[in-house]
Each structure stands twice: as C-alpha cells, then as structure tokens.
XYZ file of C-alpha atoms in Angstrom:
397
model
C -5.619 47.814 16.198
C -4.062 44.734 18.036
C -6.470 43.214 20.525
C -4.018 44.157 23.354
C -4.016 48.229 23.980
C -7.802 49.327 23.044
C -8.168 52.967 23.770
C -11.696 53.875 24.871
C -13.196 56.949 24.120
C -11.596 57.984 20.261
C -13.359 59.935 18.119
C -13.810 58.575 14.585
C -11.092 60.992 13.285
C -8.471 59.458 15.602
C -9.595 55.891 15.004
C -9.395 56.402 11.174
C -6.018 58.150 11.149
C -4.637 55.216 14.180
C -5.751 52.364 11.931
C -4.060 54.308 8.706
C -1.068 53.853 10.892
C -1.166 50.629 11.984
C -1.909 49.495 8.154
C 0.827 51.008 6.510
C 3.092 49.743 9.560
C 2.429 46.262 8.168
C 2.276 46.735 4.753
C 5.196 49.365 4.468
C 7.753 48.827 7.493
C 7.550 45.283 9.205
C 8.425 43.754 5.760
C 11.569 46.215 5.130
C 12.827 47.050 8.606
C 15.117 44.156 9.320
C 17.203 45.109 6.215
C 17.005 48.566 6.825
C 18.002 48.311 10.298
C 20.657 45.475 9.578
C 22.491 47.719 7.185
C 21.874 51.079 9.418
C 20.244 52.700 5.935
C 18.170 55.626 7.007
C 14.697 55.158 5.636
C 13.438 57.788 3.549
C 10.836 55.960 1.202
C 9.178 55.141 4.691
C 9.730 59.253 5.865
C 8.362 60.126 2.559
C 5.397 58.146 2.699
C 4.803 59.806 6.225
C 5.235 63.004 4.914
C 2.517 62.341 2.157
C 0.072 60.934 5.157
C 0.825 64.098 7.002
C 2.420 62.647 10.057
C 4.847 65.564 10.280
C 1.866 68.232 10.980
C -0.076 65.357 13.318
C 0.202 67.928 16.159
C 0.731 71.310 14.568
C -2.347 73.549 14.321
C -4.655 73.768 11.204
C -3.876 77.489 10.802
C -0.471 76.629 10.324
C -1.243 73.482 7.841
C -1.182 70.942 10.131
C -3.703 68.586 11.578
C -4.545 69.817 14.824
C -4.540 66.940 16.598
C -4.141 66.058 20.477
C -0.662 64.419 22.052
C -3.563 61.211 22.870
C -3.729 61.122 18.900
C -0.112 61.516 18.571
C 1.045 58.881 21.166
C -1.167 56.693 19.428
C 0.521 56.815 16.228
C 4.108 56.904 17.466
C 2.788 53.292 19.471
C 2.278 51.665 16.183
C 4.813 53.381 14.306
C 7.340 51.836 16.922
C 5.314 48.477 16.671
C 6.681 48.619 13.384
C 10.682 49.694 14.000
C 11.021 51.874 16.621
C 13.641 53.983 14.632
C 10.848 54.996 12.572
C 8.737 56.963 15.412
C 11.816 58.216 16.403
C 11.773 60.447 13.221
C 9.187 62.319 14.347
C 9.986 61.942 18.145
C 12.286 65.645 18.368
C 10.721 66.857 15.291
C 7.293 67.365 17.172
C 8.763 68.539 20.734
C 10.634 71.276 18.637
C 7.507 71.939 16.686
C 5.452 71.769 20.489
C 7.717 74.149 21.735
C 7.351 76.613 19.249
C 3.610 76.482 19.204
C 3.580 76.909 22.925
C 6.861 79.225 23.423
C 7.558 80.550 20.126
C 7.112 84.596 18.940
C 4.133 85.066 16.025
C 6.941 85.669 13.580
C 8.811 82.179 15.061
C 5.127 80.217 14.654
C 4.440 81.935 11.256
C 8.125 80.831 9.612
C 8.628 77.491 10.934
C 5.669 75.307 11.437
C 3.645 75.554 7.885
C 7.032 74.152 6.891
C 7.644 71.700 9.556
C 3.844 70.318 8.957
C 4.837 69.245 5.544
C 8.186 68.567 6.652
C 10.215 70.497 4.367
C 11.533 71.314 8.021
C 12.244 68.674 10.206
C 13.168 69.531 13.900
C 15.932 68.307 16.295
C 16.073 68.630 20.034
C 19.483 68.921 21.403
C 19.843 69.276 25.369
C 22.452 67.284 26.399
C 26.374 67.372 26.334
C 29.717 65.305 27.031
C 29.798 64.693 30.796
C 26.545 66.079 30.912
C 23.947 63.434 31.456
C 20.694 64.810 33.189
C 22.196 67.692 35.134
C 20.802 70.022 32.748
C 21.486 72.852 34.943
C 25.292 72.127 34.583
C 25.267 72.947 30.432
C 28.451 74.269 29.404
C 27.781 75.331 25.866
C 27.653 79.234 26.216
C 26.123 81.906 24.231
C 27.838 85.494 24.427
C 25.873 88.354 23.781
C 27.228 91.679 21.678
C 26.667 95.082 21.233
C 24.664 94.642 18.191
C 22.109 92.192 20.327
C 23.723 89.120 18.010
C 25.532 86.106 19.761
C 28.288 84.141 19.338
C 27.512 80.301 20.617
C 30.952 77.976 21.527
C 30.329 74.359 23.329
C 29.237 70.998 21.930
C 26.029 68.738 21.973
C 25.785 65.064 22.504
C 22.999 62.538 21.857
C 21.250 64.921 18.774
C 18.756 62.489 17.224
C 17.975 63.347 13.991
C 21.520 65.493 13.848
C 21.881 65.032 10.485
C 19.015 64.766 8.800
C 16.584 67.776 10.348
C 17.188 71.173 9.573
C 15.777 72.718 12.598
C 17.361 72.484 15.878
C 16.318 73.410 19.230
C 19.427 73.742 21.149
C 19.737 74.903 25.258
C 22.627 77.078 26.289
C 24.141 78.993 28.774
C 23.964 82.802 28.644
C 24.512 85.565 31.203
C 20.921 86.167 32.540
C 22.727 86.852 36.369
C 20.400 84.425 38.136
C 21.190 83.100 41.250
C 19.882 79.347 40.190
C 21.478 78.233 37.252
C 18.675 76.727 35.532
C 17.539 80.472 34.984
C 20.416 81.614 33.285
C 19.391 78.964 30.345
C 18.130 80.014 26.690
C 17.000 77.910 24.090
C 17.742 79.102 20.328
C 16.555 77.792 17.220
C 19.301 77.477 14.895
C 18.822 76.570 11.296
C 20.974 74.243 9.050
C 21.405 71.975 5.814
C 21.228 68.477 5.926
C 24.347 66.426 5.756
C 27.176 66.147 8.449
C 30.724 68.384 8.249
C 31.044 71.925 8.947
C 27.212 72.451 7.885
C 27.187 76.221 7.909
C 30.150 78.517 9.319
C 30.400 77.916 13.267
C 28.212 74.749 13.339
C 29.665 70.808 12.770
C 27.950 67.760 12.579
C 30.693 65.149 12.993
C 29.077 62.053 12.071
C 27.078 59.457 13.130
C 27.553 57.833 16.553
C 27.432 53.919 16.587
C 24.766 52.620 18.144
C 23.826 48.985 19.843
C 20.074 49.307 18.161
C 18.034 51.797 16.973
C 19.835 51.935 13.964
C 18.991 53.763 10.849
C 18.061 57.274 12.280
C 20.856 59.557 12.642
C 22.797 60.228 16.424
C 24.857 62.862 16.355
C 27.325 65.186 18.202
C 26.893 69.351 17.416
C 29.952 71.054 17.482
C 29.356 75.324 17.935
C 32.599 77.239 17.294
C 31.837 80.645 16.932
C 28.405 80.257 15.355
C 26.885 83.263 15.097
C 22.856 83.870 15.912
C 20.826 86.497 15.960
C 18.061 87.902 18.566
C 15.548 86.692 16.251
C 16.832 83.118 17.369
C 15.939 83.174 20.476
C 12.758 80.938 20.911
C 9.940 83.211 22.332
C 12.007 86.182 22.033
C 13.672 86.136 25.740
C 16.262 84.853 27.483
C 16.389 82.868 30.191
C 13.454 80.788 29.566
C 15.252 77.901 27.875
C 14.747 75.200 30.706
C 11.439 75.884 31.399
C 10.759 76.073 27.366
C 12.329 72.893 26.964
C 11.083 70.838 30.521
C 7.611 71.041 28.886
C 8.945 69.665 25.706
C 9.917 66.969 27.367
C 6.974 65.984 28.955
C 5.419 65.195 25.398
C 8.802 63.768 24.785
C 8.233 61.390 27.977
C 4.560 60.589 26.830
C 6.842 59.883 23.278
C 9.210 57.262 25.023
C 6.549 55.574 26.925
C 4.604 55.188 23.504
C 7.051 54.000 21.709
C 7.658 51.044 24.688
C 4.519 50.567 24.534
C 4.773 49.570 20.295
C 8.085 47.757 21.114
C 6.409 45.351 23.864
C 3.553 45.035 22.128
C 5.342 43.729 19.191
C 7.380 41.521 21.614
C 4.089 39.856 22.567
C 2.796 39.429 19.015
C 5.992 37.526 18.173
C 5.705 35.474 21.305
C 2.454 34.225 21.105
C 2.821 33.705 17.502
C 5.866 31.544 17.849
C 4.402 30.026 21.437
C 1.442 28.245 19.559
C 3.869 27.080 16.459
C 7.026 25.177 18.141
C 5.907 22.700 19.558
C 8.156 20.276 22.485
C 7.085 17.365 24.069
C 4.025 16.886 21.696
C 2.085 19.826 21.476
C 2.683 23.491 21.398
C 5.090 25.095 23.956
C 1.878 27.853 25.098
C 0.100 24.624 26.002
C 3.189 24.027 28.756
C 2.404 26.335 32.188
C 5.530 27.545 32.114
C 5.195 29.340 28.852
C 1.725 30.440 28.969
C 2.187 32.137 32.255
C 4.766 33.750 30.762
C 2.150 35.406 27.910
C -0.343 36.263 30.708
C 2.571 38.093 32.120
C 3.837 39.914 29.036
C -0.203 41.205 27.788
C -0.203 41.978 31.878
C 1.934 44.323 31.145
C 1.601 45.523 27.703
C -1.761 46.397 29.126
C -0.864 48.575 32.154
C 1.865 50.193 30.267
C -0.786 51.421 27.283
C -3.277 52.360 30.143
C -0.729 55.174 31.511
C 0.816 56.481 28.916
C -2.628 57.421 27.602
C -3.168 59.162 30.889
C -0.576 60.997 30.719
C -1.204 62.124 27.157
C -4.703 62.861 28.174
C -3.408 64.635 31.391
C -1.214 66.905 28.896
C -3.806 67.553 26.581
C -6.340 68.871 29.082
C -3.506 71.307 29.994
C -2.889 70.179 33.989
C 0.226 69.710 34.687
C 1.436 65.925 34.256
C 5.109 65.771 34.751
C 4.504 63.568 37.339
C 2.003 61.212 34.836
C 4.514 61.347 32.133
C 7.029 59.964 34.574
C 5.368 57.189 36.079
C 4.498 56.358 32.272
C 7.969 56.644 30.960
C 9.019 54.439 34.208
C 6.983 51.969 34.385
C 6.294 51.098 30.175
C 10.391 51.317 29.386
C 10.870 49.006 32.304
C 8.130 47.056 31.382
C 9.060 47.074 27.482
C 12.440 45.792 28.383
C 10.800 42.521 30.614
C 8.408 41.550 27.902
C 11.043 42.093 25.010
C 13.521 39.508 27.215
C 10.264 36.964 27.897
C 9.660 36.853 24.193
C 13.669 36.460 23.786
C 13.107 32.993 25.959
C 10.057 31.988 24.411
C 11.940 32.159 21.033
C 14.817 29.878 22.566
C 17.747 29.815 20.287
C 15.978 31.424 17.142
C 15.621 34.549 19.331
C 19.246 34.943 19.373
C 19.670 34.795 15.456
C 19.240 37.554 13.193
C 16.683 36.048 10.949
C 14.377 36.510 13.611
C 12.882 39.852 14.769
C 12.978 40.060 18.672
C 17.088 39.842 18.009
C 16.279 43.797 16.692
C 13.696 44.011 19.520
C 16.504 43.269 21.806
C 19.008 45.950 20.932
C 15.992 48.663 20.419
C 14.645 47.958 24.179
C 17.838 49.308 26.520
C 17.475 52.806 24.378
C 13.925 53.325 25.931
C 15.311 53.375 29.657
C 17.433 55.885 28.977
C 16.052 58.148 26.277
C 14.224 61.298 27.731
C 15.893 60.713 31.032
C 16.689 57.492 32.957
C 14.549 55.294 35.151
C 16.458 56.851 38.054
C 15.204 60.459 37.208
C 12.173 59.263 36.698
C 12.297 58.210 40.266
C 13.389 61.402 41.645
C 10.644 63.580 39.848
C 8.040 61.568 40.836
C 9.692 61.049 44.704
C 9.671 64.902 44.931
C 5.879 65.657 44.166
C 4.976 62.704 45.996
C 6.996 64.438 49.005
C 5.202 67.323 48.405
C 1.552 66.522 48.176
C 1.961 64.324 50.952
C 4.163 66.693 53.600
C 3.277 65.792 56.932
C-alpha cells in the first residue's frame, strides 16, 4: 500500500486481498486508463479480470458465493481501484449497494435468485434514484407505479443519472406508489427490475436512451431509464412490501457515501503521488521545485489531507460494519474527502505547471474525475444538512 493511508488493525485476509488490488491497479489499469478514458471505451478486459479476482462478491455472503467481507474491506479496495481510474471502482460502486440492499432488505426467494449471480457477476446491479428536475428531493419522485387487480404493476416516469445503465442487468429503481401516507417519503417502493444489456427499448416498457456525455469519468456508462408501461410483478418488489423504498434505499446509500469518500480518497491520493513525483524531477532555479517552500508546503498540505480524508472514511466504514447507525459518519466522510480530493487534485494541477494542463499527463484526467465526487451520492450541501440536523439534535438545549 502507498505510505500515505495505512489502515491499522487488518486482518491478514484483508491485507492480502488490499495489496492484490493495489498490484493489479498498477500492473493492469494505470498503464491503459488514459487511452481508455481518452476514447470513452468501457473497459471490460479490466471488469473481467475483476470478475475472475472476485471483486463482484467482495461483500456478498459466503452462502451465497461471495466473499463475505466487511464495507472496511470493501472501501479499501474501491480506494485503490479509484487510485487507478476512478471509472473503474465505479463499476462496482451501484452494483454492491443493489447487492447490500438485497442482502439486508431483500425476501429469501429475492437473496436466493440474485446474489450467487451477482457474486460472479453474471448480474451486475444498477441503482437508479434520481430523475429530471429531481436532484436530492427524493421525496418529490415522479415516476409512479400503479397497482392492478391481479397484484401486477404498471411503472410510467423516467430516471436520470443511472450509472452503469447500460451495462448491468439488475436495477434497483425507487418509485412512487399509492401507500396513502401522509409524508411522502412513505408512499415510496423500490423494485428490482431485470434487463439485457445494451441501450434502446431493452425489454417492452423499459428504454435506455444512450449514454450521457460526461466532463470525466468517462468509460462507464450514464444513462437515462425511460418506463412506459413496463409491467412488474409483486415478486419485484424488494423485500416483498411497499412503501419501504426510501428507507431500503437511504441505507444503501450510506455504503454508497462510504463508496464516494473512498474513491476521493484513491483520486487524491493519486494526485499526491503524481505531485511529489514530478516536485522532486523539474527542477527551476537550480534544484528541484520540492526543494522551493512554496512547493513543499504545498505537499505537506496535500498528504495533510489525503491523511484525514482516509482516517474518516474508514470510520465510517467501521461505524457501518459494527451495525450503529453512521449516516452522520458517512457524511462528514463524503464531505470532507470529496472536498478535500478536489483541493489536492488542483495543488498537484499547479505543481505540474503547464504539463498539468496537457493530456499526456495524468492529473489532466484527475481534473475532470474530481468535480463528479462532490456531487455523486448527494452534494456537499446535503451533506451539510444531514449532519446540521443530528448535530441539532444531540445537542438540543
């Protein structure tokens, strides 16, 4: 592991299967992301090679063909996967909070069909919450499911922001149905709807448009999801009853904030290494620019905060993983490492002068990859206002 980020306290399992990671990082994607992500080509010899490691069942229970393995484990992984090319850990970024929510929502039948398959990942899992107009007023989803006689539904709305939209074959998808609850977060149900790969009118009712154009994080698929008289069944219904979806899906996203702040984590991390690299082999004035003040300050700065950024978003895995409640640790995690990512990313940008703003030269990607983080699994701002409201609350005068 890189000198920065220790994490005290592994077992020997998780230290073995962290350092497989970080090897095949820089034998397997360093060397072939810039032209991957250059020419927005998904990368499936890297998926497949993940898929033989067993990265897709990192989290899923042995009984069900996985690993077993904690969210510390997890993080850990998706840190150095994103260390790598952050697009990379974003494979397997929805895949597991689908494949979390069904091992902690899901009916027997729902646990017993889906995640032997998505351990091997022969089924690979997309999380779709959001919608046009939407942002993160979840509560205001328009995309409505109408229940019939014969206990089947008929979903109509669309879906924004679907990572992995084209490519998964599992989605986890929130919508409105008529539960008659006087908060509308209550009247929310989350169904599992399965698909092909590909993009079009995938099965009857269901479209994938395309994929949305992105600044960075390029070569994983974004994608709208288009319902139009899509027709589910009861069976579909993740846990078996409605009404659950937001609180279902809330808890996925607390591994999926402990997910962001990881992947920050790889991305600043990364920044540094290219920083200090470059800092001690231009040299100005005669002798190495991280022998001036200025730039060396700058370095104490950036492993500053690559440091404190890797401390809590391993609290707030282990916080998860011991089962308290951590919503509040995920968000200070998410906060502070995306913010923090986005500093050190832009120091390194400096410290490589001109070259940083060529594309021959890594933090250019770096650059482009970094805004994604403060916005993916909900914005600094919301951040804010979770963490502002518990504070309020433990500390009510």
């Amino acid at each position: 592991m890189t000198r920065l980020a220790q994490t005290l306290g592994l077992s020997e399992f998780q230290t073995e299967i962290v350092t497989t990671v970080r090897q095949f990082v820089d034998k397997e994607v360093i060397p072939t992301a810039q032209e991957l992500e250059h020419s927005d080509t998904y990368p499936q010899a890297i998926v497949d090679k993940m898929k033989e490691m067993g990265l897709f069942g990192l989290m899923i229970p042995e009984e069900y063909g996985g690993l077993g393995e904690s969210l510390l484990t997890y993080a850990l992984c998706v840190e150095e996967l994103a260390r790598g090319w952050m697009s990379v850990s974003g494979v397997i970024n929805t895949h597991f909070i689908v494949a979390y929510m069904i091992r902690q929502h899901g009916t027997d039948a729902q646990k017993q069909k889906f995640l032997p398959r998505m351990a091997t990942g022969e089924t690979r899992g997309a999380f779709s919450m959001s919608e046009p107009e939407l942002g993160s007023d979840v509560a205001a989803i328009r995309t409505r499911a109408k229940r019939h006689d014969d206990g089947t539904y008929t979903i109509d709305g669309q879906k924004m922001w679907l990572t992995n939209g084209g490519s998964s074959t599992l989605v986890a998808a929130l919508v409105r149905t008529d539960e008659g609850a006087d908060k509308p977060h209550r009247n929310l149900t989350a169904f599992l709807v399965e698909k092909p790969t590909g993009f079009g009118e995938v099965v009857p009712g269901l479209t994938i448009p395309g994929k949305l154009d992105k600044l960075g994080y390029k070569g994983i698929d974004t994608t709208e999801l288009i319902f139009d008289g899509y027709r589910a069944s009861a069976d579909d219904v993740l846990g078996g009853a409605t009404g659950q979806g937001f609180f279902q899906m809330m808890d996925g996203v607390e591994v999926g904030r402990v997910n962001v702040s990881a992947r920050a984590c790889g991305v600043g991390i990364r920044a540094f290494e290219l920083a200090v690299r470059y800092a001690q082999q231009r040299e100005t004035f005669g002798k190495p620019i991280a022998e001036h003040q200025a730039v060396a300050f700058q370095l104490a700065e950036m492993a500053t905060k690559v440091e404190a950024a890797h401390l809590m978003m391993v609290n707030a895995a282990r916080l998860k993983d011991s089962g308290e409640r951590n919503d509040v640790a995920a968000g200070m995690a998410k906060y502070l490492a995306s913010e923090f990512c986005s500093e050190v990313t832009q120091q390194s940008f400096r410290i490589h002068g001109g070259y940083g703003y060529s594309k021959e030269y890594e933090i250019e990607r770096l650059m482009r990859d970094a805004p994604f983080l403060l916005i993916g699994e909900g914005t600094s701002e919301i951040q804010k206002n979770i963490i502002s409201k518990r504070l309020l609350s433990d500390y009510r005068v």
